C-alpha cells in the first residue's frame, strides 16, 4: 500500500516538475513577443525606448495602433501580401496533396528516383537559386509582378514529403475497394483519400502561409515598385527610414504584421499534433 502511494506521489511530483519546467521555458519564449506588444502600447517609446525593458507600459495608450490602422501603405502591403500568400497556399497545398498521393499510392516507373530528386531539393537553400530564378522571370518579363512570388511555390519538397508520409499511414485497402467499384485514380483521391487528409492539409496551410507571408529576400529582389511591396518589405523600409526613432510605432507595426499568422494558427492548431502523429516516418 505504502509502495503504491509512494509511486503515485513520485509520479505526481515528476509531472509537477515537468509542468514547471515547460512553464518557465514557455514564459522565456513568449517574453520577446509580450515585450513587442507592450512597447506598441507605450507612446513614450517613440521618443526613447524604455530601459530596462518593461512588460507593462507605465501609461498604456492605443495611439501607436491607431496610427497603424490609418496607414495607407501598410494597408496596401497587407493587400499585396494577402494576394501572394493566398495564391501560394492554394497552389502549393493542392499540388503537394496530389504529388504526395501519387508518390505514396501510385505505381509508375521512376517513382523512387523522382521522389529522391524531390528530397534533394530540400538541401538547396534559397540563396543559390536567386540568380537562376531572377534570370528566368526577367527573360519572360514578369519582374515587378506577383507571379515570381507565386509560381515557385507550386513545388515544395517539404510539403510533398509530409503528404507522402501521411498517405503512407492510410491503408491501401481503401484504394483497392474503390478500384473494385470502378473508380479511377482521381475519383479515389478526391472521394476517398482527400476527406481523410484534413490534419495534414491544415498543417501544410500553416507552414505555407508562414513561409509566404514572412518571405523577405525573394520579394526584395524581384519587386522594385513600392506599390507592390509586401508586409515584410514595408516594415524594412519603415525601419530604415526612421532608424531607432519611433520605436513604439515600429513595434505596433510588427505586432499587426503577424496577426494573420496568429489567427490562422489559433483556428488550425488542433490539427497540428494529429498530423505530426499520422505523418511520422515509419520504422521500416
Backbone as numpy.savetxt, mean C-alpha at the origin, in Angstrom:
# Nx Ny Nz CAx CAy CAz Cx Cy Cz
-3.05 -30.23 42.01 -3.88 -29.03 42.01 -3.02 -27.77 42.01
-2.05 -27.76 42.95 -1.14 -26.62 43.03 -0.30 -26.48 41.77
0.05 -27.65 41.22 0.86 -27.63 40.00 0.10 -27.00 38.84
-1.18 -27.39 38.70 -1.99 -26.82 37.62 -2.23 -25.33 37.83
-2.39 -24.92 39.09 -2.58 -23.50 39.38 -1.32 -22.70 39.04
-0.17 -23.27 39.37 1.08 -22.57 39.08 1.30 -22.45 37.58
0.91 -23.49 36.84 1.04 -23.43 35.38 0.15 -22.34 34.81
-1.09 -22.25 35.31 -2.01 -21.22 34.85 -1.49 -19.82 35.20
-0.92 -19.71 36.42 -0.39 -18.42 36.85 0.78 -17.99 35.97
1.68 -18.94 35.70 2.82 -18.64 34.84 2.37 -18.25 33.44
1.35 -18.96 32.95 0.82 -18.65 31.62 0.23 -17.24 31.60
-0.50 -16.89 32.65 -1.10 -15.55 32.71 -0.03 -14.48 32.79
1.00 -14.73 33.62 2.09 -13.76 33.73 2.80 -13.60 32.39
2.98 -14.72 31.69 3.63 -14.68 30.38 2.80 -13.86 29.39
1.48 -14.04 29.40 0.62 -13.29 28.49 0.63 -11.80 28.82
0.63 -11.47 30.12 0.68 -10.06 30.52 2.01 -9.43 30.09
3.09 -10.17 30.24 4.40 -9.67 29.84 4.45 -9.41 28.33
3.92 -10.36 27.55 3.89 -10.19 26.10 3.07 -8.96 25.71
1.93 -8.80 26.40 1.06 -7.65 26.09 1.77 -6.34 26.39
2.47 -6.27 27.53 3.17 -5.05 27.90 4.29 -4.73 26.91
5.03 -5.77 26.49 6.11 -5.57 25.53 5.55 -5.04 24.21
4.47 -5.67 23.73 3.85 -5.22 22.48 3.29 -3.81 22.62
2.72 -3.50 23.79 2.18 -2.16 24.02 3.28 -1.12 23.98
4.41 -1.41 24.61 5.54 -0.46 24.62 6.05 -0.22 23.20
6.25 -1.31 22.45 6.73 -1.15 21.08 5.69 -0.44 20.21
4.40 -0.72 20.47 3.35 -0.04 19.71 3.35 1.46 19.95
3.53 1.85 21.22 3.58 3.28 21.55 4.80 3.94 20.91
5.94 3.23 20.93 7.16 3.78 20.32 6.96 3.99 18.82
6.32 3.01 18.15 6.11 3.12 16.71 5.09 4.20 16.37
4.09 4.39 17.25 3.05 5.37 16.97 3.44 6.78 17.37
4.46 6.93 18.20 4.83 8.26 18.70 5.12 9.27 17.59
5.92 8.92 16.54 6.15 9.92 15.48 4.87 10.36 14.77
3.96 9.42 14.55 2.70 9.77 13.89 1.86 10.68 14.78
1.78 10.34 16.08 1.01 11.17 17.01 1.62 12.57 17.10
2.96 12.63 17.10 3.63 13.94 17.16 3.34 14.75 15.90
3.31 14.09 14.75 3.01 14.79 13.50 1.61 15.40 13.53
0.63 14.61 14.00 -0.74 15.12 14.09 -0.80 16.27 15.09
-0.09 16.12 16.21 -0.11 17.13 17.26 0.46 18.46 16.78
1.60 18.39 16.07 2.22 19.62 15.57 1.29 20.31 14.57
0.50 19.53 13.83 -0.45 20.12 12.91 -1.50 20.96 13.62
-1.78 20.63 14.86 -2.75 21.40 15.65 -2.08 22.52 16.45
-0.78 22.69 16.30 -0.03 23.71 17.04 0.26 24.88 16.11
-0.48 25.97 16.28 -0.33 27.13 15.39 1.03 27.79 15.55
1.58 27.75 16.77 2.87 28.40 17.02 4.02 27.66 16.33
3.77 26.41 15.88 4.83 25.66 15.21 5.18 26.26 13.85
4.33 27.16 13.33 4.65 27.84 12.07 5.76 28.87 12.27
5.96 29.28 13.51 7.02 30.23 13.82 8.30 29.50 14.21
8.16 28.58 15.16 9.29 27.77 15.59 8.77 26.43 16.10
9.45 25.35 15.73 9.03 24.02 16.15 9.23 23.88 17.66
8.25 23.30 18.35 8.37 23.15 19.81 9.50 22.20 20.18
10.33 22.65 21.14 11.43 21.80 21.63 11.54 21.97 23.13
11.57 20.87 23.85 11.53 19.47 23.37 10.15 19.13 22.78
10.10 18.14 21.90 8.82 17.77 21.27 7.77 17.41 22.31
6.56 17.84 22.08 5.45 17.50 22.96 4.32 16.88 22.15
3.66 15.87 22.74 2.60 15.16 22.04 1.28 15.91 22.06
1.12 16.83 23.01 -0.11 17.61 23.11 0.26 19.09 23.07
-0.23 19.84 22.07 0.11 21.27 22.00 -0.47 22.05 23.16
0.21 23.13 23.54 -0.25 23.94 24.67 -1.58 24.63 24.35
-1.72 25.11 23.14 -2.96 25.77 22.72 -3.42 25.16 21.40
-4.16 24.04 21.46 -4.61 23.37 20.23 -5.44 24.30 19.36
-5.18 24.24 18.05 -5.91 25.08 17.10 -6.05 24.33 15.78
-7.18 24.51 15.13 -7.43 23.88 13.83 -7.05 24.80 12.68
-6.28 25.85 12.98 -5.91 26.85 11.98 -5.19 26.21 10.79
-4.18 25.40 11.08 -3.38 24.79 10.01 -4.22 23.89 9.13
-5.07 23.08 9.74 -5.90 22.16 8.95 -6.95 22.92 8.15
-7.40 24.07 8.68 -8.32 24.88 7.91 -7.68 25.40 6.64
-6.42 25.84 6.75 -5.69 26.31 5.57 -5.46 25.17 4.59
-5.15 24.00 5.12 -4.89 22.84 4.27 -6.09 22.53 3.38
-7.27 22.50 3.96 -8.45 22.11 3.20 -8.93 23.22 2.26
-8.34 24.40 2.38 -8.65 25.48 1.44 -7.57 25.63 0.38
-6.58 24.75 0.42 -5.44 24.84 -0.50 -5.81 24.22 -1.85
-5.86 25.06 -2.88 -6.25 24.58 -4.20 -5.26 23.61 -4.81
-3.96 23.86 -4.61 -2.95 22.97 -5.17 -3.00 21.59 -4.52
-3.25 21.56 -3.21 -3.37 20.27 -2.53 -4.56 19.49 -3.06
-5.67 20.18 -3.24 -6.87 19.51 -3.77 -6.60 18.95 -5.16
-5.91 19.73 -6.01 -5.58 19.25 -7.35 -4.65 18.06 -7.29
-3.66 18.10 -6.38 -2.75 16.96 -6.24 -3.49 15.73 -5.72
-4.48 15.94 -4.87 -5.31 14.83 -4.39 -6.06 14.19 -5.56
-6.62 15.03 -6.42 -7.35 14.52 -7.58 -6.40 13.73 -8.48
-5.21 14.27 -8.72 -4.23 13.59 -9.56 -3.83 12.24 -8.96
-3.52 12.24 -7.67 -3.13 10.98 -7.01 -4.27 9.97 -7.03
-5.49 10.45 -6.87 -6.64 9.54 -6.88 -6.80 8.88 -8.25
-6.67 9.67 -9.32 -6.78 9.12 -10.67 -5.71 8.06 -10.91
-4.47 8.39 -10.57 -3.35 7.47 -10.79 -3.49 6.23 -9.92
-3.79 6.42 -8.65 -3.81 5.30 -7.71 -4.96 4.34 -8.00
-6.16 4.87 -8.22 -7.31 4.00 -8.50 -7.08 3.21 -9.78
-6.57 3.86 -10.81 -6.29 3.16 -12.07 -5.24 2.08 -11.87
-4.17 2.41 -11.14 -3.10 1.45 -10.91 -3.60 0.26 -10.09
-4.40 0.53 -9.08 -4.91 -0.56 -8.23 -5.80 -1.50 -9.03
-6.70 -0.94 -9.81 -7.61 -1.77 -10.61 -6.83 -2.65 -11.58
-5.89 -2.06 -12.30 -5.13 -2.81 -13.30 -4.21 -3.85 -12.66
-3.49 -3.46 -11.62 -2.52 -4.38 -11.00 -3.21 -5.53 -10.30
-4.29 -5.26 -9.57 -5.00 -6.33 -8.85 -5.67 -7.27 -9.84
-6.31 -6.73 -10.87 -7.00 -7.57 -11.86 -6.01 -8.48 -12.59
-4.92 -7.90 -13.09 -3.94 -8.70 -13.83 -3.25 -9.71 -12.93
-3.00 -9.35 -11.68 -2.32 -10.26 -10.75 -3.20 -11.44 -10.37
-4.49 -11.19 -10.21 -5.41 -12.29 -9.92 -5.46 -13.29 -11.08
-5.53 -12.77 -12.29 -5.56 -13.65 -13.46 -4.24 -14.42 -13.61
-3.12 -13.70 -13.47 -1.82 -14.35 -13.61 -1.57 -15.35 -12.49
-1.94 -14.99 -11.26 -1.75 -15.90 -10.14 -2.56 -17.17 -10.31
-3.79 -17.04 -10.81 -4.61 -18.23 -11.05 -3.99 -19.10 -12.15
-3.49 -18.46 -13.20 -2.88 -19.21 -14.31 -1.65 -19.97 -13.84
-0.80 -19.34 -13.05 0.42 -19.99 -12.57 0.10 -21.08 -11.54
-1.01 -20.95 -10.85 -1.35 -21.93 -9.82 -2.11 -23.12 -10.38
-3.15 -22.86 -11.16 -4.03 -23.94 -11.61 -3.86 -24.28 -13.09
-3.23 -23.40 -13.85 -3.08 -23.66 -15.27 -2.02 -24.71 -15.57
-2.16 -25.32 -16.73 -1.19 -26.31 -17.20 -0.77 -25.93 -18.62
0.43 -25.37 -18.74 0.92 -24.96 -20.05 2.44 -25.04 -20.04
3.01 -25.12 -21.22 4.46 -25.26 -21.34 5.16 -23.96 -20.91
6.25 -24.15 -20.22 7.04 -23.01 -19.78 6.50 -22.29 -18.57
5.55 -22.91 -17.85 4.95 -22.24 -16.70 5.99 -21.94 -15.62
6.83 -22.91 -15.32 7.83 -22.72 -14.26 8.87 -21.68 -14.66
9.24 -21.68 -15.94 10.22 -20.70 -16.40 9.65 -19.29 -16.33
8.40 -19.13 -16.78 7.76 -17.82 -16.74 7.61 -17.32 -15.30
7.22 -18.24 -14.41 7.07 -17.83 -13.02 8.42 -17.46 -12.41
9.46 -18.18 -12.82 10.80 -17.84 -12.35 11.21 -16.44 -12.81
10.85 -16.10 -14.06 11.15 -14.76 -14.58 10.39 -13.70 -13.78
9.13 -14.01 -13.45 8.34 -13.07 -12.64 9.00 -12.84 -11.29
9.47 -13.92 -10.68 10.15 -13.79 -9.38 11.46 -13.00 -9.51
12.13 -13.15 -10.64 13.39 -12.41 -10.84 13.16 -10.90 -10.87
11.97 -10.48 -11.31 11.69 -9.04 -11.34 11.66 -8.44 -9.94
11.44 -9.27 -8.93 11.42 -8.77 -7.55 12.81 -8.33 -7.10
13.83 -8.84 -7.77 15.20 -8.51 -7.37 15.76 -7.29 -8.09
14.94 -6.69 -8.96 15.39 -5.50 -9.71 14.76 -4.27 -9.09
15.53 -3.41 -8.44 14.95 -2.19 -7.85 14.51 -1.20 -8.92
13.85 -0.15 -8.48 13.30 0.82 -9.43 14.39 1.64 -10.11
15.48 1.92 -9.41 16.51 2.82 -9.96 17.07 2.35 -11.30
17.45 1.06 -11.48 17.97 0.65 -12.78 16.94 0.69 -13.91
15.67 0.73 -13.55 14.63 0.74 -14.57 14.22 2.15 -15.00
14.71 3.15 -14.30 14.27 4.52 -14.59 14.60 4.95 -16.01
15.85 4.77 -16.42 16.28 5.23 -17.75 15.56 4.47 -18.87
15.50 3.12 -18.83 14.75 2.43 -19.90 13.28 2.83 -19.95
12.65 2.96 -18.80 11.24 3.34 -18.80 11.06 4.77 -19.31
11.94 5.66 -18.88 11.86 7.05 -19.34 12.04 7.13 -20.86
13.02 6.39 -21.37 13.27 6.37 -22.81 12.06 5.82 -23.57
11.47 4.77 -23.03 10.30 4.17 -23.67 9.13 5.13 -23.75
8.77 5.74 -22.64 7.61 6.64 -22.65 7.90 7.94 -23.38
9.16 8.35 -23.39 9.53 9.54 -24.16 9.40 9.28 -25.65
9.74 8.06 -26.08 9.68 7.72 -27.51 8.25 7.68 -28.03
7.29 7.40 -27.16 5.88 7.35 -27.60 5.13 8.61 -27.19
5.84 9.60 -26.67 5.23 10.89 -26.37 4.26 10.90 -25.21
4.52 10.08 -24.19 3.60 9.99 -23.06 4.13 10.66 -21.79
5.27 11.35 -21.89 5.75 12.07 -20.72 4.79 13.22 -20.39
4.77 13.62 -19.11 3.85 14.66 -18.63 2.39 14.26 -18.83
2.14 12.97 -18.70 0.79 12.43 -18.64 0.75 11.42 -17.50
-0.43 10.92 -17.18 -0.56 9.94 -16.11 -0.22 8.52 -16.56
-0.12 8.31 -17.86 0.11 6.95 -18.37 1.41 6.33 -17.87
2.53 7.05 -17.80 3.75 6.42 -17.27 3.61 5.97 -15.82
2.68 6.57 -15.08 2.48 6.17 -13.69 1.52 4.99 -13.56
0.71 4.77 -14.58 -0.33 3.74 -14.50 0.11 2.45 -15.18
0.65 2.55 -16.40 0.93 1.35 -17.19 1.95 0.40 -16.57
3.06 0.89 -15.96 4.01 -0.06 -15.38 3.45 -0.89 -14.23
2.37 -0.43 -13.64 1.81 -1.17 -12.50 0.99 -2.38 -12.92
0.77 -2.55 -14.24 -0.04 -3.69 -14.68 0.61 -5.01 -14.27
1.93 -5.08 -14.36 2.65 -6.29 -13.99 3.38 -6.05 -12.67
2.98 -6.80 -11.65 3.62 -6.69 -10.34 4.03 -8.08 -9.88
5.34 -8.33 -9.85 5.83 -9.64 -9.45 5.39 -10.03 -8.06
5.41 -9.10 -7.13 5.03 -9.41 -5.75 3.56 -9.81 -5.65
2.68 -9.06 -6.32 1.26 -9.37 -6.25 0.95 -10.70 -6.94
1.61 -10.97 -8.05 1.41 -12.25 -8.74 1.85 -13.40 -7.84
2.98 -13.23 -7.17 3.47 -14.25 -6.25 2.47 -14.50 -5.12
1.93 -13.43 -4.53 0.96 -13.58 -3.45 -0.29 -14.31 -3.94
-0.74 -13.95 -5.16 -1.94 -14.61 -5.71 -1.69 -16.09 -5.95
-0.57 -16.42 -6.51 -0.26 -17.82 -6.76 -0.24 -18.62 -5.46
0.41 -18.08 -4.44 0.47 -18.78 -3.17 -0.92 -18.95 -2.57
-1.79 -17.97 -2.76 -3.15 -18.07 -2.24 -3.94 -19.15 -2.97
-3.88 -19.12 -4.31 -4.65 -20.09 -5.09 -4.09 -21.50 -4.91
-2.81 -21.63 -4.56 -2.25 -22.96 -4.28 -2.93 -23.63 -3.10
-3.46 -22.82 -2.18 -4.11 -23.38 -0.99 -5.53 -23.86 -1.28
-6.11 -23.41 -2.38 -7.48 -23.81 -2.72 -7.45 -25.14 -3.47
-8.37 -26.04 -3.16 -8.33 -27.39 -3.74 -8.57 -27.40 -5.26
-7.86 -28.30 -5.94 -8.05 -28.47 -7.39 -9.38 -29.14 -7.71
-9.98 -29.78 -6.71 -11.26 -30.47 -6.95 -12.36 -29.49 -7.36
-12.25 -28.23 -6.92 -13.23 -27.23 -7.33 -13.16 -27.02 -8.84
-11.97 -26.94 -9.36 -11.77 -26.75 -10.80 -12.22 -27.98 -11.57
-11.88 -29.15 -11.05 -12.26 -30.39 -11.73 -13.77 -30.57 -11.77
-14.45 -30.20 -10.67 -15.91 -30.32 -10.65 -16.55 -29.36 -11.65
-15.99 -28.14 -11.76 -16.53 -27.17 -12.71 -16.28 -27.62 -14.15
-15.13 -28.25 -14.40 -14.84 -28.76 -15.73 -15.80 -29.88 -16.12
-16.15 -30.71 -15.16 -17.12 -31.78 -15.43 -18.47 -31.19 -15.84
-18.81 -30.04 -15.24 -20.07 -29.37 -15.58 -19.98 -28.58 -16.88
-18.81 -28.62 -17.53 -18.65 -27.97 -18.83 -18.20 -26.54 -18.78
-17.70 -26.08 -17.63 -17.26 -24.68 -17.51 -15.87 -24.51 -18.11
-15.66 -23.38 -18.78 -14.33 -23.06 -19.31 -13.47 -22.41 -18.24
-12.22 -22.10 -18.61 -11.29 -21.57 -17.62 -11.74 -20.23 -17.07
-12.21 -19.34 -17.94 -12.63 -18.03 -17.45 -13.85 -18.15 -16.54
-14.77 -19.01 -16.90 -15.95 -19.20 -16.06 -15.56 -19.81 -14.73
-14.61 -20.74 -14.74 -14.14 -21.35 -13.49 -13.50 -20.28 -12.60
-12.70 -19.42 -13.22 -12.02 -18.38 -12.43 -13.02 -17.40 -11.83
-13.94 -16.89 -12.67 -14.85 -15.84 -12.20 -15.97 -16.39 -11.31
-16.42 -17.61 -11.55 -17.54 -18.15 -10.79 -17.11 -18.96 -9.57
-15.92 -19.57 -9.61 -15.52 -20.50 -8.54 -14.42 -19.89 -7.67
-13.33 -19.49 -8.28 -12.16 -19.09 -7.49 -12.17 -17.61 -7.09
-12.64 -16.74 -7.95 -12.63 -15.31 -7.63 -13.45 -14.97 -6.39
-14.66 -15.57 -6.21 -15.40 -15.26 -4.98 -14.67 -15.68 -3.70
-13.72 -16.62 -3.82 -12.97 -17.06 -2.64 -11.73 -16.22 -2.41
-11.42 -15.33 -3.34 -10.17 -14.58 -3.29 -10.31 -13.22 -2.60
-11.37 -13.03 -1.83 -11.58 -11.75 -1.16 -10.43 -11.33 -0.25
-9.92 -12.23 0.62 -8.83 -11.83 1.53 -7.57 -11.38 0.80
-7.14 -12.15 -0.19 -5.90 -11.78 -0.89 -6.14 -10.54 -1.75
-7.33 -10.38 -2.30 -7.62 -9.19 -3.10 -7.57 -7.94 -2.22
-8.11 -8.03 -0.99 -8.07 -6.89 -0.08 -6.63 -6.52 0.27
-5.81 -7.53 0.53 -4.40 -7.27 0.85 -3.69 -6.62 -0.33
-3.95 -7.12 -1.54 -3.31 -6.54 -2.72 -3.77 -5.11 -2.96
-5.03 -4.83 -2.68 -5.52 -3.46 -2.84 -4.77 -2.52 -1.91
-4.59 -2.95 -0.67 -3.87 -2.11 0.29 -2.42 -1.88 -0.16
-1.74 -2.97 -0.52 -0.34 -2.85 -0.94 -0.20 -1.98 -2.18
-1.02 -2.26 -3.18 -0.94 -1.51 -4.43 -1.29 -0.04 -4.20
-2.26 0.22 -3.35 -2.65 1.60 -3.05 -1.51 2.35 -2.40
-0.86 1.72 -1.42 0.25 2.37 -0.72 1.41 2.64 -1.68
1.74 1.64 -2.50 2.85 1.81 -3.45 2.60 2.97 -4.40
1.39 3.02 -4.93 1.08 4.05 -5.92 0.91 5.42 -5.28
0.22 5.50 -4.16 -0.06 6.79 -3.52 1.24 7.43 -3.01
2.15 6.61 -2.47 3.39 7.14 -1.89 4.54 7.27 -2.89
4.34 6.85 -4.13 5.42 6.88 -5.10 5.90 8.31 -5.34
7.20 8.49 -5.27 7.77 9.83 -5.42 8.78 9.93 -6.55
9.72 8.97 -6.61 10.83 9.08 -7.55 10.36 9.06 -9.01
9.54 8.08 -9.37 9.11 7.95 -10.76 8.24 9.12 -11.21
7.25 9.57 -10.43 6.50 10.77 -10.84 7.39 12.01 -10.95
8.42 12.10 -10.10 9.33 13.24 -10.17 10.08 13.26 -11.50
10.35 12.09 -12.06 11.10 11.99 -13.31 10.23 12.32 -14.52
8.99 11.86 -14.52 8.17 11.94 -15.74 7.17 13.10 -15.73
6.97 13.76 -14.59 5.99 14.85 -14.53 6.70 16.18 -14.29
6.74 17.01 -15.31 7.31 18.35 -15.18 6.22 19.42 -15.04
5.01 19.06 -15.42 3.88 20.00 -15.33 3.37 20.02 -13.89
3.41 21.20 -13.27 3.02 21.31 -11.87 1.55 20.97 -11.66
0.73 21.15 -12.69 -0.69 20.84 -12.57 -0.96 19.33 -12.49
0.04 18.51 -12.85 -0.11 17.06 -12.81 0.55 16.44 -11.58
1.13 17.25 -10.72 1.83 16.73 -9.56 0.91 15.94 -8.64
1.43 14.83 -8.13 0.71 14.03 -7.15 0.99 14.57 -5.74
0.36 13.97 -4.75 0.49 14.46 -3.37 1.95 14.46 -2.88
2.72 13.37 -3.05 4.11 13.42 -2.59 4.93 14.52 -3.25
4.71 14.76 -4.55 5.45 15.82 -5.24 5.05 17.20 -4.70
3.76 17.38 -4.43 3.32 18.66 -3.87 3.92 18.89 -2.49
3.93 17.86 -1.65 4.53 18.00 -0.32 6.01 18.35 -0.41
6.71 17.71 -1.33 8.14 17.99 -1.49 8.37 19.43 -1.94
7.58 19.89 -2.90 7.74 21.26 -3.38 7.37 22.27 -2.31
6.35 21.96 -1.51 5.94 22.87 -0.43 7.04 22.98 0.62
7.63 21.83 0.99 8.70 21.83 1.98 9.93 22.57 1.46
10.21 22.41 0.16 11.38 23.08 -0.43 11.18 24.59 -0.47
9.95 25.03 -0.74 9.68 26.46 -0.84 9.74 27.15 0.53
9.31 26.42 1.57 9.19 27.04 2.88 10.31 26.68 3.84
11.16 25.71 3.45 12.28 25.34 4.31 11.81 24.84 5.66
12.43 25.33 6.72 12.08 24.91 8.08 10.95 25.73 8.68
10.46 26.74 7.95 9.35 27.54 8.45 8.02 26.84 8.17
6.97 27.34 8.78 5.63 26.77 8.61 5.61 25.28 8.94
6.26 24.92 10.06 6.32 23.51 10.45 4.95 22.94 10.76
4.09 23.73 11.40 2.75 23.25 11.72 1.93 22.97 10.48
2.01 23.87 9.50 1.27 23.67 8.25 1.81 22.49 7.48
3.13 22.31 7.49 3.74 21.17 6.80 3.27 19.85 7.41
3.24 19.78 8.73 2.78 18.56 9.40 1.30 18.31 9.16
0.51 19.38 9.09 -0.91 19.22 8.78 -1.09 18.66 7.37
-0.29 19.17 6.42 -0.34 18.65 5.05 0.05 17.18 5.01
1.10 16.82 5.75 1.55 15.42 5.77 0.49 14.52 6.36
-0.19 14.99 7.41 -1.25 14.19 8.03 -2.40 13.95 7.06
-2.82 15.02 6.39 -3.94 14.91 5.45 -3.55 14.02 4.27
-2.28 14.03 3.88 -1.85 13.26 2.71 -1.96 11.75 2.93
-1.85 11.30 4.18 -1.90 9.85 4.43 -3.27 9.39 4.89
-4.24 10.30 4.97 -5.58 9.91 5.41 -6.20 8.82 4.53
-6.10 8.90 3.18 -6.70 7.83 2.37 -6.14 6.46 2.69
-4.84 6.36 2.96 -4.24 5.07 3.29 -4.79 4.55 4.61
-4.91 5.42 5.59 -5.44 5.01 6.91 -6.88 4.55 6.79
-7.69 5.31 6.06 -9.11 4.95 5.91 -9.25 3.62 5.19
-8.49 3.43 4.12 -8.56 2.17 3.38 -8.12 1.00 4.26
-7.07 1.20 5.02 -6.58 0.13 5.90 -7.62 -0.23 6.96
-8.29 0.77 7.53 -9.30 0.50 8.55 -10.45 -0.32 7.98
-10.79 -0.09 6.72 -11.89 -0.83 6.10 -11.48 -2.27 5.76
-10.21 -2.48 5.41 -9.79 -3.79 4.91 -8.87 -4.56 5.85
-8.62 -4.03 7.06 -7.63 -4.64 7.93 -7.99 -6.07 8.35
-9.27 -6.37 8.46 -9.66 -7.70 8.93 -9.30 -8.81 7.95
-9.01 -8.43 6.70 -8.64 -9.44 5.71 -7.14 -9.76 5.73
-6.33 -8.89 6.35 -4.88 -9.02 6.20 -4.36 -10.31 6.82
-4.70 -10.56 8.09 -4.21 -11.75 8.78 -4.71 -13.01 8.08
-5.97 -12.98 7.66 -6.54 -14.15 6.98 -5.80 -14.43 5.67
-5.49 -13.38 4.91 -4.80 -13.59 3.64 -3.37 -14.06 3.85
-2.71 -13.55 4.89 -1.35 -14.00 5.17 -1.33 -15.48 5.54
-2.33 -15.88 6.33 -2.40 -17.29 6.74 -2.67 -18.21 5.56
-3.51 -17.73 4.62 -3.89 -18.58 3.50 -2.88 -18.57 2.36
-2.06 -17.50 2.30 -1.10 -17.40 1.19 0.31 -17.72 1.62
0.48 -18.35 2.76 1.80 -18.73 3.22 2.41 -19.77 2.32
3.72 -19.83 2.31 4.42 -20.77 1.44 4.28 -22.18 2.00
3.94 -23.11 1.14 3.80 -24.50 1.55 5.18 -25.09 1.88
5.18 -25.99 2.82 6.42 -26.69 3.14 6.54 -27.96 2.33
6.56 -27.80 1.03 6.62 -28.97 0.15 7.91 -28.92 -0.64
